[in-house]
Coordinates of C-alpha atoms in Angstrom, one line a residue:
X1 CA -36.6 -20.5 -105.0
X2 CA -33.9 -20.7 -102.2
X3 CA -34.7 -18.8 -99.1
X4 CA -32.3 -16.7 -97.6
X5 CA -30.2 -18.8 -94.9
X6 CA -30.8 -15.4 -92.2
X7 CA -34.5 -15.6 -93.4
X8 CA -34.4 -19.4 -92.5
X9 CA -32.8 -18.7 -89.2
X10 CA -35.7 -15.7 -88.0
X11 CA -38.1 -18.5 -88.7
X12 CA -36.4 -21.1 -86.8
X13 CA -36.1 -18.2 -83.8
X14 CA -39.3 -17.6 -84.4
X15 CA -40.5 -21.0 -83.4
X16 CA -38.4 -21.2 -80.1
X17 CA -40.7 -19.8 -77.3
X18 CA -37.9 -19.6 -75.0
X19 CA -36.2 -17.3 -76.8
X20 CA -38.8 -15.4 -77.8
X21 CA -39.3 -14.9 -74.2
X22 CA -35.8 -14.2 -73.4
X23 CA -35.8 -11.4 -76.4
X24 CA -38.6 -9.8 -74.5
X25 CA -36.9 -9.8 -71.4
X26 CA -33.7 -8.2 -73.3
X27 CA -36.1 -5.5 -75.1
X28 CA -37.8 -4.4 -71.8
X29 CA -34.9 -4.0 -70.2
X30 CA -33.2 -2.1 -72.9
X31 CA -36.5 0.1 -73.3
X32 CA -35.9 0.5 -69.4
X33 CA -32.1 2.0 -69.9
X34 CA -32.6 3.9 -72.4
X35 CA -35.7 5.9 -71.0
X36 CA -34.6 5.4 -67.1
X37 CA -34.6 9.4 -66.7
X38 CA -38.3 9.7 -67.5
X39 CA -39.2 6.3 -65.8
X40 CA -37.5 6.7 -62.3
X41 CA -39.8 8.5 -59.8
X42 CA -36.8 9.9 -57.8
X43 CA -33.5 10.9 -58.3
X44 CA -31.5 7.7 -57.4
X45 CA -28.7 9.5 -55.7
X46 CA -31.0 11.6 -53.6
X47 CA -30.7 10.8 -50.1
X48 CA -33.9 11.5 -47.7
X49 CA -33.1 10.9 -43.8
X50 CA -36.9 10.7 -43.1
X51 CA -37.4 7.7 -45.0
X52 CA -34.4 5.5 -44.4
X53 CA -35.1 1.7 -44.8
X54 CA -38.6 2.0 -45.5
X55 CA -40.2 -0.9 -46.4
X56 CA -41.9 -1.2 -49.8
X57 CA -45.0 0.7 -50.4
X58 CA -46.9 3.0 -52.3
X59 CA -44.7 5.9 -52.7
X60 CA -41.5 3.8 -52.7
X61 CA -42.9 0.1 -54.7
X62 CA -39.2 -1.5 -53.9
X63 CA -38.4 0.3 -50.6
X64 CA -35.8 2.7 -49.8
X65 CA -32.2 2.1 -48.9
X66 CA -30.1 3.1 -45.4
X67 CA -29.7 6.9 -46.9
X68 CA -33.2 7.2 -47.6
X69 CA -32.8 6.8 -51.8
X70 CA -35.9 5.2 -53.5
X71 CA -34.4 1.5 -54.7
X72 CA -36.6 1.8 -57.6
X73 CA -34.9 4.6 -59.1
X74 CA -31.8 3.2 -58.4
X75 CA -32.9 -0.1 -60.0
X76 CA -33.8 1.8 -63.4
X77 CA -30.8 3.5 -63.4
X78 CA -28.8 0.8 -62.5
X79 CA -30.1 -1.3 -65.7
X80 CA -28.3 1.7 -67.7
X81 CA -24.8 1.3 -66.0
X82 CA -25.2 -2.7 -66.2
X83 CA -25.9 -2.9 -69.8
X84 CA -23.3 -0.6 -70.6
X85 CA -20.6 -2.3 -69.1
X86 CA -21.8 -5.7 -70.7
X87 CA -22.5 -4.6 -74.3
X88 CA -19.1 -2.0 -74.4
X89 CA -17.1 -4.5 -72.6
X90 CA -18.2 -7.4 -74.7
X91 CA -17.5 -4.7 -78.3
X92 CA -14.2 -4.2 -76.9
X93 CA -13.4 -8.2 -77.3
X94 CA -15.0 -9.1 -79.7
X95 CA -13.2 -6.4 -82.2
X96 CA -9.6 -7.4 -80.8
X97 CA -11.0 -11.1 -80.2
X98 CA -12.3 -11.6 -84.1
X99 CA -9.3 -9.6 -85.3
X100 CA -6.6 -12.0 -83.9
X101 CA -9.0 -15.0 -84.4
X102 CA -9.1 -14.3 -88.1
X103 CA -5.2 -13.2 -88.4
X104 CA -4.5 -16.5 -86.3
X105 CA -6.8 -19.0 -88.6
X106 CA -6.4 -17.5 -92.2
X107 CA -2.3 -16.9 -92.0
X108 CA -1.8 -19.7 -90.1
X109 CA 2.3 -21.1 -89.5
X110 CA 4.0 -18.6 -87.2
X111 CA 1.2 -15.8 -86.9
X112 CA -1.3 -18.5 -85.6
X113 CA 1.4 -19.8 -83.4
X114 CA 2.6 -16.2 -82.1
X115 CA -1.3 -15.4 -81.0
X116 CA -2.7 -18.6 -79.9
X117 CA 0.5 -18.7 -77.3
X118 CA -0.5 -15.7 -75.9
X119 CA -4.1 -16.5 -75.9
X120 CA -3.4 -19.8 -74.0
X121 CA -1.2 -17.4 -71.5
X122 CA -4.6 -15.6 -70.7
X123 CA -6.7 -18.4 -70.6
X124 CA -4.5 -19.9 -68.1
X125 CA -6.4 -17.8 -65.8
X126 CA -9.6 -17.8 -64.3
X127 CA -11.9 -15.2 -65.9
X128 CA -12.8 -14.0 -62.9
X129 CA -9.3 -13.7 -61.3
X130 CA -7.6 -12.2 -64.1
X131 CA -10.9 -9.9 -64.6
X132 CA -10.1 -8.8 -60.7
X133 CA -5.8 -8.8 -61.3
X134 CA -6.6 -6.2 -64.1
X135 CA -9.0 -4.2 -61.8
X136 CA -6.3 -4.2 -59.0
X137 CA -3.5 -2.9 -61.5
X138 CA -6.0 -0.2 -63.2
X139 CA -8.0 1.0 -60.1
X140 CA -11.5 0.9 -59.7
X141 CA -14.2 2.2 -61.6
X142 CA -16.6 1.3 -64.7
X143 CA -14.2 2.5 -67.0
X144 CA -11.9 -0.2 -66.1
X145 CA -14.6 -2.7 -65.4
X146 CA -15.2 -2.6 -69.2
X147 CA -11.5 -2.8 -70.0
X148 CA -11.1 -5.9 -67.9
X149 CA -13.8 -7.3 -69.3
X150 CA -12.8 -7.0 -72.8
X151 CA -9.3 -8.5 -72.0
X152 CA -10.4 -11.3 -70.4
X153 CA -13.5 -12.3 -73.0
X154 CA -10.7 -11.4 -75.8
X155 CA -9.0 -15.6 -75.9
X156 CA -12.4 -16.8 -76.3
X157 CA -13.9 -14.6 -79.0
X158 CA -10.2 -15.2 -80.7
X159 CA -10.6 -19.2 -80.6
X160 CA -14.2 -19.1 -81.6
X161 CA -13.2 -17.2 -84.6
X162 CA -9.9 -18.8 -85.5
X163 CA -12.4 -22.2 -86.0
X164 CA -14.4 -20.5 -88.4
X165 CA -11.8 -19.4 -90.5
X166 CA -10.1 -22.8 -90.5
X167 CA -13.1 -24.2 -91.9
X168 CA -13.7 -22.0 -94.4
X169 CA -11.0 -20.7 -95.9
X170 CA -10.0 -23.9 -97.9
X171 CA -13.5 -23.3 -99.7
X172 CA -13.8 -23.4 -103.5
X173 CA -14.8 -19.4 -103.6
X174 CA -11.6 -18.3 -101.3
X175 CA -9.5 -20.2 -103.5
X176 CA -11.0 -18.7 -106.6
X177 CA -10.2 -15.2 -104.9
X178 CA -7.0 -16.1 -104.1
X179 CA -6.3 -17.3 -107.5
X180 CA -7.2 -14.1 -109.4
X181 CA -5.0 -11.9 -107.2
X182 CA -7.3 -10.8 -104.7
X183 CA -5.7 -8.8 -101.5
X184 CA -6.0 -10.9 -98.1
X185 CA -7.1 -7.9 -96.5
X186 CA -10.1 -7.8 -99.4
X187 CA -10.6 -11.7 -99.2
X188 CA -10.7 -11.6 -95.3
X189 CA -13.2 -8.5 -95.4
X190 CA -15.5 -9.8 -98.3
X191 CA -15.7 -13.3 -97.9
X192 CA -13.5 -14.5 -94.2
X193 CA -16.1 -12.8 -91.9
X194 CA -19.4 -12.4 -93.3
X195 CA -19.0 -16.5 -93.7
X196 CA -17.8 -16.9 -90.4
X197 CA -20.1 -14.4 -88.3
X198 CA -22.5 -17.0 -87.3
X199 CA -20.9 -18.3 -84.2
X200 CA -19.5 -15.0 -83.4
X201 CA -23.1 -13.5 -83.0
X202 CA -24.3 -16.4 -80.7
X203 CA -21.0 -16.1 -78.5
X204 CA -21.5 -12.2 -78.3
X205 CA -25.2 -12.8 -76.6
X206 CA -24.0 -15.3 -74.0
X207 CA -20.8 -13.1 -73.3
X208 CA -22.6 -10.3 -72.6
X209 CA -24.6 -11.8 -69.9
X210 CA -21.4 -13.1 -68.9
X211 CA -20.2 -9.5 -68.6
X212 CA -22.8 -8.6 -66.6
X213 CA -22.6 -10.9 -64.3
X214 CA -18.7 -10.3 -63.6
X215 CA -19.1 -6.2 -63.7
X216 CA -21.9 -7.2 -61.0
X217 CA -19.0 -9.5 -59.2
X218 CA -16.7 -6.9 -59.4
X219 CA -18.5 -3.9 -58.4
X220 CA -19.6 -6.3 -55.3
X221 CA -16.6 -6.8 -53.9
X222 CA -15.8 -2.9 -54.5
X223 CA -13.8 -3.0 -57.2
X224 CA -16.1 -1.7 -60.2
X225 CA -18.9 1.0 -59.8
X226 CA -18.3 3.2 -56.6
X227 CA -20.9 4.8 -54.4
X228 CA -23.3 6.2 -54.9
X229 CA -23.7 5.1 -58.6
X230 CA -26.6 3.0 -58.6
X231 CA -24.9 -0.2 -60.1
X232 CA -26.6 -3.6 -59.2
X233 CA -23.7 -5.4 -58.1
X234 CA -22.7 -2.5 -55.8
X235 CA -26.5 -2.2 -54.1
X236 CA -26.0 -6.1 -53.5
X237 CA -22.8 -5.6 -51.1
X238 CA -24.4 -2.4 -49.3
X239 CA -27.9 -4.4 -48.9
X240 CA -26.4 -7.2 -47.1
X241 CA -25.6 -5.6 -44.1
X242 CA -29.5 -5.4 -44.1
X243 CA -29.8 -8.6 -45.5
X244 CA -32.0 -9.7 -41.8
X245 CA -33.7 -6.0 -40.8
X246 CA -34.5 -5.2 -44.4
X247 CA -33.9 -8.3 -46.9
X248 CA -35.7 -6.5 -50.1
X249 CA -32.3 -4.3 -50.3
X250 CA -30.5 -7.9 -51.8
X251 CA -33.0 -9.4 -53.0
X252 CA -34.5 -6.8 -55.5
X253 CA -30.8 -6.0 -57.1
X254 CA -30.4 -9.9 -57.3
X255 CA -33.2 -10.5 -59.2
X256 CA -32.7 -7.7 -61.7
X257 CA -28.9 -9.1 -61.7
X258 CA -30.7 -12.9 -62.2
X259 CA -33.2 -11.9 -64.9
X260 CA -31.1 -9.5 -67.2
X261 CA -28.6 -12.6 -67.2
X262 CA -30.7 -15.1 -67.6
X263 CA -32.9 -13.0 -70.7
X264 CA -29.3 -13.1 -72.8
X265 CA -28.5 -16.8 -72.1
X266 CA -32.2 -17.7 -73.4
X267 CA -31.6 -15.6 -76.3
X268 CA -27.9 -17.1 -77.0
X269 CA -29.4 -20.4 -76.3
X270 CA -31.9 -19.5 -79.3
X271 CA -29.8 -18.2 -81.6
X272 CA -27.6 -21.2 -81.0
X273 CA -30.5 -23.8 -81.9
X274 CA -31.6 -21.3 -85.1
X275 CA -27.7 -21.1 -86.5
X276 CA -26.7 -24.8 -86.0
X277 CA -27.3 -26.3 -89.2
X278 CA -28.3 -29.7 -87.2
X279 CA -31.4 -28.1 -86.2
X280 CA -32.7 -27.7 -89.9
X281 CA -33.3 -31.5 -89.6

């Protein structure tokens, strides 16, 4: 009896240690997030003069920061805000990104033309710099961090998805539908993207890391999460004026910056190896 191809692919995750690991990175920090009011000792905007760049210890286990606030707390709360602005961000293109992608590649002629023109207009730019040009219109703040980010991630999710409905919509089964009067909108939603979802789910891990990563950027260079919001990019710019008296205030928002990214690239780099049908070989 023919397994399940999703079945198939859970077994070939399964095997890939690295992934594995990379999904237990993503589950603790989720777990993290989601219970951060009940795991932070201390309220992470609470300042305390008497403590004030206290090194780490029992009673603070990642120091505190130059207002006195436990970097811990902060560092729980901050997963919260970083996750967020990766996973909404990344929602955000991938709805407009598929939605073009699959307009572009099933209707093909002038409608393919029309959106990959503009898509090649945004991917003209730098990520990054067209990421920071939107910030700079909009104004600062998460809310706009996630916008950005869905703009600029918006060409690739579109080209990903475009590919994937050029090679399957010549496929004996679309045709059938086509040929017994089926609606495009019906054919697109029945058949078009549940066939074509495979890449799409691999590209929306990696992206989201991606996300992170910028909103990080961003917020570092002032122009995402403002003070005191405990954001990791944010605690990065006001450690480093520290960086020689009291280095801990980098280096412990770095390496929650380092790990969260590096747990979704594992686990894109996974799901890659499990969806590609070379690897059934």
């Amino acid at each position: 009896m023919p397994r399940s191809p999703w079945i198939l692919m859970i077994r070939r995750f399964a095997k890939n240690k690295r992934a594995l690991v990379g999904l237990g990175m993503v589950i603790v920090f989720v777990i993290v997030a989601l219970l951060a009011p009940w795991i932070a000792p201390y309220d992470p905007i609470e300042q305390n003069m008497e403590v004030i760049l206290q090194s780490p210890s029992l009673a603070h286990p990642f120091g505190t920061d130059e207002f006195g606030r436990d970097l811990l707390s902060r560092i729980v709360h901050g997963a919260q805000i970083s996750l967020m602005i990766g996973i909404v961000g990344v929602l955000i293109s991938l709805v407009v990104g598929v939605a073009l992608g699959t307009l572009s590649g099933y209707f093909g002629g002038a409608v393919d033309s029309i959106i990959m023109r503009f898509m090649d207009i945004l991917m003209a730019f730098p990520s990054f710099l067209l990421a920071l040009a939107i910030i700079s219109a909009l104004g600062p703040g998460m809310i706009n961090v996630m916008i950005a980010i869905g703009i600029f991630s918006v060409p690739t999710f579109s080209r990903v998805s475009r590919s994937a409905v050029i090679a399957i919509k010549h496929k004996e089964y679309i045709e059938a539908a086509q040929s017994m009067g089926a609606a495009h909108l019906f054919i697109i939603v029945r058949h078009i993207i549940p066939n074509s979802i495979a890449p799409i789910i691999i590209l929306t891990t990696l992206r989201i890391a991606t996300a992170i990563l910028t909103a990080s950027g961003l917020s570092f260079l002032g122009m995402g999460a403002q003070p005191p919001t405990p954001e990791w990019g944010a605690m990065l710019n006001a450690g480093k004026e520290y960086i020689r008296t009291a280095p801990y205030l980098c280096m412990v928002p770095g390496f929650a910056i380092m790990f969260v990214v590096l747990a979704f690239n594992m686990v894109g780099d996974g799901l890659r190896d499990a969806l590609d049908p070379k690897m059934k070989l």
